[in-house]
Tab-separated table of C-alpha atoms and ligand atoms in Angstrom:
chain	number	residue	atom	x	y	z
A	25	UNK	CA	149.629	107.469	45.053
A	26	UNK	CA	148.989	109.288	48.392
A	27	UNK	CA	147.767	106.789	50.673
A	28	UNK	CA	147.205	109.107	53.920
A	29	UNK	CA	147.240	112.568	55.028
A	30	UNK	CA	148.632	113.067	58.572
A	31	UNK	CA	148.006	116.285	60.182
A	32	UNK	CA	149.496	118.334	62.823
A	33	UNK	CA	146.889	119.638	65.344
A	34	UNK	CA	147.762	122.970	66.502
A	35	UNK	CA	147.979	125.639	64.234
A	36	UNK	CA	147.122	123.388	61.027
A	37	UNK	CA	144.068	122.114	62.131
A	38	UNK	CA	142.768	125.230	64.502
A	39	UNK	CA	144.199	128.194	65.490
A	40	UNK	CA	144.640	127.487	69.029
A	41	UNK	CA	147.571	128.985	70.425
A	42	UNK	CA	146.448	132.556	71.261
A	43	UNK	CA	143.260	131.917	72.416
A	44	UNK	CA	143.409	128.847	73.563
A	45	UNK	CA	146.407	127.065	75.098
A	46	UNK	CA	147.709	130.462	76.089
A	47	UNK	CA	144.367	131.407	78.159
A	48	UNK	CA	144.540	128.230	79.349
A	49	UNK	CA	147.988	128.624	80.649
A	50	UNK	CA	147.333	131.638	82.416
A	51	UNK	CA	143.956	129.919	84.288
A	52	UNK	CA	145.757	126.946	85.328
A	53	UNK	CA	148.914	129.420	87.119
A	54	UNK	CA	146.410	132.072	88.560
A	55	UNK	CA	144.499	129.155	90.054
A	56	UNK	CA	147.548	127.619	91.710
A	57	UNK	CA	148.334	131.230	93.218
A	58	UNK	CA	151.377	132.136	90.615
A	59	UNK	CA	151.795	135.396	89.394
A	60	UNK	CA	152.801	134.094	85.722
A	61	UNK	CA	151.282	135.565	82.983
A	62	UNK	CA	151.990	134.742	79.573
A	63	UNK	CA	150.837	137.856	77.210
A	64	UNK	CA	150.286	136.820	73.769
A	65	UNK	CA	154.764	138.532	72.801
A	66	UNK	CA	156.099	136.187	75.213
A	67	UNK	CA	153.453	132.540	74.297
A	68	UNK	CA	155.029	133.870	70.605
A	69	UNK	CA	158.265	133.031	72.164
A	70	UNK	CA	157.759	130.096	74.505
A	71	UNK	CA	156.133	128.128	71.364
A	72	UNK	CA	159.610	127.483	70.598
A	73	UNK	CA	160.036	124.903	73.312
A	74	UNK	CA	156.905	122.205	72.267
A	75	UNK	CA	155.064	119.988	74.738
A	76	UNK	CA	152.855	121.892	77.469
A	77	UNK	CA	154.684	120.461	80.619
A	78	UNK	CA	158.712	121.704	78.807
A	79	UNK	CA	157.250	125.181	78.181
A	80	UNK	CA	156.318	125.392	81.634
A	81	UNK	CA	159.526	124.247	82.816
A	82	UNK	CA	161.364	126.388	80.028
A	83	UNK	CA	159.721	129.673	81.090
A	84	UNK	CA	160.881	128.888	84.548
A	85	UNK	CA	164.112	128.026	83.879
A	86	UNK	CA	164.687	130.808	81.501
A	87	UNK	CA	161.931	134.001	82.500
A	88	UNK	CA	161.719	133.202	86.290
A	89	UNK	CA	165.434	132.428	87.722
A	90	UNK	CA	164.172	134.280	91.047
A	91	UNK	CA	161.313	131.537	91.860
A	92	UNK	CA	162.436	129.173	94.305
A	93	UNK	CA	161.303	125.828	93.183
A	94	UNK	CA	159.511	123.563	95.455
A	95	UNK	CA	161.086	120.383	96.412
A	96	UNK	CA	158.191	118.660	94.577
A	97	UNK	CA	158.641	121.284	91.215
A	98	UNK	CA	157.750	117.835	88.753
A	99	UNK	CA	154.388	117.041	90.681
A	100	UNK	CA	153.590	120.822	90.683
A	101	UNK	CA	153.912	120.779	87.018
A	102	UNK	CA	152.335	117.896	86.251
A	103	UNK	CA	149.432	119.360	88.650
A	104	UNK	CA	149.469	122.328	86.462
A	105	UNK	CA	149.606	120.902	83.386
A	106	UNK	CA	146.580	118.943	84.355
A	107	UNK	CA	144.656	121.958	85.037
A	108	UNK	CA	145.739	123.635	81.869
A	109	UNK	CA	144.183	120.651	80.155
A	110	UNK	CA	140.745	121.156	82.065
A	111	UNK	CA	140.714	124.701	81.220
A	112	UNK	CA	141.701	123.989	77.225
A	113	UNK	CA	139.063	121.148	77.055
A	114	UNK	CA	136.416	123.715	78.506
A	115	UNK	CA	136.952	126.810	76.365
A	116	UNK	CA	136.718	124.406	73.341
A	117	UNK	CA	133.646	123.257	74.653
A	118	UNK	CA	132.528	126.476	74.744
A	119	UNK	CA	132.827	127.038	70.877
A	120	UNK	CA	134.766	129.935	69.444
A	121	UNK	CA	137.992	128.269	68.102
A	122	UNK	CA	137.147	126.729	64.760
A	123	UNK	CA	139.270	124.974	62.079
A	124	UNK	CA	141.026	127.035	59.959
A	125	UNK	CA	139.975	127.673	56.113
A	126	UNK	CA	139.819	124.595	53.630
A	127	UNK	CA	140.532	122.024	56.594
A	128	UNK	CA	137.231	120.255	56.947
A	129	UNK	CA	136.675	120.471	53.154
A	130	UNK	CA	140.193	118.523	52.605
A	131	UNK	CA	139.087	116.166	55.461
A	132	UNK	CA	135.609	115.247	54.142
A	133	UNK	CA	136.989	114.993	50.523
A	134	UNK	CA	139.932	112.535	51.863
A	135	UNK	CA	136.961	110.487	53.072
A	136	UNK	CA	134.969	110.215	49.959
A	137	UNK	CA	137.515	109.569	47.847
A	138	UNK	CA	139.133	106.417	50.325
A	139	UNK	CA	142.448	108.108	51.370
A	140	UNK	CA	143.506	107.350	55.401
A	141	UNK	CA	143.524	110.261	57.954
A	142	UNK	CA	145.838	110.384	60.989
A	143	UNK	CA	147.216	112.989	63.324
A	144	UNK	CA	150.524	113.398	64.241
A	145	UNK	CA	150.925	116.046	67.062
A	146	UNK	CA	152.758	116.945	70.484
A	147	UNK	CA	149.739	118.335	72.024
A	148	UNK	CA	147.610	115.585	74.950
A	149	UNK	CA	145.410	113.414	73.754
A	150	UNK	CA	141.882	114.680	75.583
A	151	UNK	CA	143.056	118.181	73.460
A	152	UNK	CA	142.997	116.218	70.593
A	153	UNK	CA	139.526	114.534	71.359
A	154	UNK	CA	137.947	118.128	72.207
A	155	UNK	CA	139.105	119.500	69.054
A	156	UNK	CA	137.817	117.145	67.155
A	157	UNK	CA	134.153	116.983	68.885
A	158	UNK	CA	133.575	120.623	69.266
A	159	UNK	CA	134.807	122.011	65.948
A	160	UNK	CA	134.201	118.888	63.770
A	161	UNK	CA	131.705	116.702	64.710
A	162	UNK	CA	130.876	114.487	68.094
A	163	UNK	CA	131.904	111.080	65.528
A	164	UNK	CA	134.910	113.274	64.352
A	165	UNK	CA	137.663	110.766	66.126
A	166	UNK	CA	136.549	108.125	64.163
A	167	UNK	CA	137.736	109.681	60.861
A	168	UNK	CA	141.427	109.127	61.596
A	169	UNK	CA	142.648	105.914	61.682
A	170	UNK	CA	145.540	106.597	64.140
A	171	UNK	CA	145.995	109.646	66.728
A	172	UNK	CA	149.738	109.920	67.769
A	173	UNK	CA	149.658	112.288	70.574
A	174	UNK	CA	151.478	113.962	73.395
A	175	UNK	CA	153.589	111.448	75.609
A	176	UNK	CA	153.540	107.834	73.569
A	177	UNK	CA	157.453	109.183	72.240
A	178	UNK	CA	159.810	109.901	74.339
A	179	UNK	CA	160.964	113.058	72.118
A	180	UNK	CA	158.694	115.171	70.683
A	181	UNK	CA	158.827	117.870	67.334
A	182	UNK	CA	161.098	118.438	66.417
A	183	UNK	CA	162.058	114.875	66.215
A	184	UNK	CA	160.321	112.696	63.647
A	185	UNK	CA	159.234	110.270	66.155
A	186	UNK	CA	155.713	110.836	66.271
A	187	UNK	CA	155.678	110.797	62.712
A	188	UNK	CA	157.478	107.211	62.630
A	189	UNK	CA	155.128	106.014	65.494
A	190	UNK	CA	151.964	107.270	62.961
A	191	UNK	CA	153.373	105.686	60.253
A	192	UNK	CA	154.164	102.275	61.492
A	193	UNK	CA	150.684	102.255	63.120
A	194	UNK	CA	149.399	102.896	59.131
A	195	UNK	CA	151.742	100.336	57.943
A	196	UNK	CA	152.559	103.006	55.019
A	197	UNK	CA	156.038	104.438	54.039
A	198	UNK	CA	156.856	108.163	54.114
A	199	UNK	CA	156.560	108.043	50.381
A	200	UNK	CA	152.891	107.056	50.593
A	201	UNK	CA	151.825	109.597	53.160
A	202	UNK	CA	151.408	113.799	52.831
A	203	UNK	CA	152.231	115.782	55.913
A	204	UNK	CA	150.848	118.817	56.860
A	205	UNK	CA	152.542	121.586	59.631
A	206	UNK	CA	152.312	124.895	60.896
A	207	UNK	CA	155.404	125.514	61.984
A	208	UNK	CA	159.292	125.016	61.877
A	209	UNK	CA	159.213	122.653	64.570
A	210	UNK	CA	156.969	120.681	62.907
A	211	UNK	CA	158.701	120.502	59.608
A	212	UNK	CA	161.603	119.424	60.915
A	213	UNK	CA	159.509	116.552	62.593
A	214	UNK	CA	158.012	115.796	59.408
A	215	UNK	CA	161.031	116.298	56.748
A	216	UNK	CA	163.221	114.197	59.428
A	217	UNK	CA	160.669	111.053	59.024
A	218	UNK	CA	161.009	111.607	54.973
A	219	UNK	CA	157.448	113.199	54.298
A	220	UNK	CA	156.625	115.472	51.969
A	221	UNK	CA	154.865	118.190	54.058
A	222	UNK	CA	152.488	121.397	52.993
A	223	UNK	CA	152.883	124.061	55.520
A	224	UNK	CA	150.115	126.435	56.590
A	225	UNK	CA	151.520	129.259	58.234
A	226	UNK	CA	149.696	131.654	61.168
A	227	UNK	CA	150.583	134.682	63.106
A	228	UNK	CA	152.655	132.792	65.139
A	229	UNK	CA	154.804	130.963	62.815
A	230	UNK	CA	154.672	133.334	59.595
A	231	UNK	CA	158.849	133.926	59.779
A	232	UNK	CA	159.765	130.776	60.768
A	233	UNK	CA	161.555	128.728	57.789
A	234	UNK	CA	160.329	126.331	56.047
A	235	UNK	CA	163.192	125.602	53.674
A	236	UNK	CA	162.094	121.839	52.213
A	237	UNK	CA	158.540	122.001	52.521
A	238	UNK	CA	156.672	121.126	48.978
A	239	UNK	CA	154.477	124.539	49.360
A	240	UNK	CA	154.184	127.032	51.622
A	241	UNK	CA	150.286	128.845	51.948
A	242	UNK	CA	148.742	131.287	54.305
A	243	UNK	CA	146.015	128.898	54.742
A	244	UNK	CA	144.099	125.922	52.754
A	245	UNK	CA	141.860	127.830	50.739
A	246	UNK	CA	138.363	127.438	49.710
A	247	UNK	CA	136.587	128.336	46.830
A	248	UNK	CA	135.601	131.549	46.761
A	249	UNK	CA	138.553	131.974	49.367
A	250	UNK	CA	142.002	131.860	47.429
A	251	UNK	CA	145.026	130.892	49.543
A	252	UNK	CA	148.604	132.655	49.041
A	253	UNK	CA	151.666	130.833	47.949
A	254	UNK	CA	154.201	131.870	50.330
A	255	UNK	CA	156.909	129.901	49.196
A	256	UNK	CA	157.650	126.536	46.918
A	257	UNK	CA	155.974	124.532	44.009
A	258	UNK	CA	153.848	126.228	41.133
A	259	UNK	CA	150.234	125.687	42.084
A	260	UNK	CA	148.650	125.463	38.188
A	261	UNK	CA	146.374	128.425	39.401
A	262	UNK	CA	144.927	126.147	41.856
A	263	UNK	CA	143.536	128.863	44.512
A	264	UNK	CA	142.582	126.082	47.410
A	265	UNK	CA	144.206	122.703	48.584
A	266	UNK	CA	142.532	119.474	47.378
A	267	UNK	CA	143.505	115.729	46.743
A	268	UNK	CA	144.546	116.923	42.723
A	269	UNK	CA	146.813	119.738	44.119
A	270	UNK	CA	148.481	117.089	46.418
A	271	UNK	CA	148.869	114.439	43.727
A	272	UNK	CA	150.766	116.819	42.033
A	273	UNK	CA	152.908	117.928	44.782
A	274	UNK	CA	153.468	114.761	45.262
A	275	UNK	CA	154.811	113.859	41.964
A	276	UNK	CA	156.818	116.798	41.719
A	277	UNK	CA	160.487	116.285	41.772
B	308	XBP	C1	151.756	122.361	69.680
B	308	XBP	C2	152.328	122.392	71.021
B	308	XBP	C3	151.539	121.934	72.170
B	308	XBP	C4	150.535	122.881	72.738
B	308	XBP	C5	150.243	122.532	74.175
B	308	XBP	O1	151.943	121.077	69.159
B	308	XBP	O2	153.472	122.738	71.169
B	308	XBP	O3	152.474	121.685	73.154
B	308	XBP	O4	151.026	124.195	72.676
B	308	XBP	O5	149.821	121.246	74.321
B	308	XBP	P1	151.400	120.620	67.705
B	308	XBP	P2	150.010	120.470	75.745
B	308	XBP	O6	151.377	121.836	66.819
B	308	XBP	O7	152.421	119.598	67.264
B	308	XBP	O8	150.039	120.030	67.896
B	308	XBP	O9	149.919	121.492	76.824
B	308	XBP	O10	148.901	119.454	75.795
B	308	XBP	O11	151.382	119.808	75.722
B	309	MG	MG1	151.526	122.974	65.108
């Protein structure tokens, strides 16, 4: 019996890497007079290091040993991160960065048919909000039950914690609950807190491995849409992800 579905926001929910977190990247540096620019190659890259405010320090440490860091380096990237979130907020708000294929279906049936929603991500919590409002619905917050986001663990994806911190806020076992990922990092998170997990892959994340997930797709699917098994269980000749297809998953060995 699945009792909740807990969903990863970037890249599962929304494809907003590229287009989004990247962009808004790039604003927040130009604006604070830095001649970083993160070209879509190199965000392909940094995505290996999660949480906005460690990929700016990363890329520093690793892409820009000749900048002399400021005395007050932490408060600069906090200020940047900041601004990175104002930008992100307002190109959502702006439209243009939608869920992916089969996600609101899967949301709205989990709904009707009484099974708990909760997200489970690294990203800050007003990108979670923003997502949400502008590509679901203005109530869309209220669907999930719990939001683990950003900075409430210490150590984020791909360490389990935010899973453990979403599940104890459900008061359900791994058992009970379905994950679902993008990306490696995110798997790990999810496998290491003992959930079963789907993975949806994107451009970003298509040759990452996903060793342990229960199925691997290029997206959810919707009819009239067929996803691709990329790796992992028989699907029945199911050609999009609903509740059935994840009861079965789910009782798969
Ligand atoms: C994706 C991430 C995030 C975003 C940036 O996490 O790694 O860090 O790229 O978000 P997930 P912030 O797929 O788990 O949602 O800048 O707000 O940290
Ligand atoms: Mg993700």
């Amino acid at each position: 019996m699945i009792g909740a579905l807990i969903f990863d926001v970037d890249g599962t929910l929304s494809d907003t890497e590229r287009d989004g977190h990247r962009v808004a990247f790039n604003a927040a540096f130009a604006e604070a007079g830095l001649n970083w620019c993160w070209d879509i190659g190199l965000y392909g890259e940094l995505l290996a290091v999660t949480g906005g405010k460690e990929r700016i320090r990363y890329y520093v440490d690793h892409y820009r040993t000749d900048y002399q860091k400021p005395a007050d380096f932490d408060a600069l990237v906090t200020r940047l991160h900041a601004a990175k979130t104002t930008h992100y907020t307002a190109l959502l708000g702006e439209g243009g960065i939608p869920l992916r294929p089969g996600v609101r279906r899967l949301l709205e049936e989990a709904r009707a048919r009484g099974v708990r929603l909760a997200i489970a991500t690294t990203t800050t919590p007003a990108n979670v909000s923003a997502l949400l409002r502008y590509a679901i619905s203005p109530q869309a917050e209220s669907w999930f039950e719990v939001i683990g986001a950003g900075d409430v663990v210490a150590a984020k994806k791909p360490a389990p914690d935010i899973y453990y911190y979403v599940m104890e806020r459900l008061g359900l076992p791994a058992n009970q609950c379905m994950a679902f990922e993008d990306s490696e990092n995110g798997l790990r998170a999810a496998l290491s807190a003992g959930l079963r997990t789907v993975v949806t892959v994107n451009d970003y994340t298509r040759n990452h491995h996903f060793h342990g997930a229960a199925v691997v797709l290029d997206h959810m699917g919707e009819p009239g849409k067929s996803f691709q098994v990329l790796a992992g269980a028989q699907v029945n000749g199911a050609s999009y992800l609903d509740l059935d297809m994840l009861t079965r998953l789910d009782a798969a060995p």
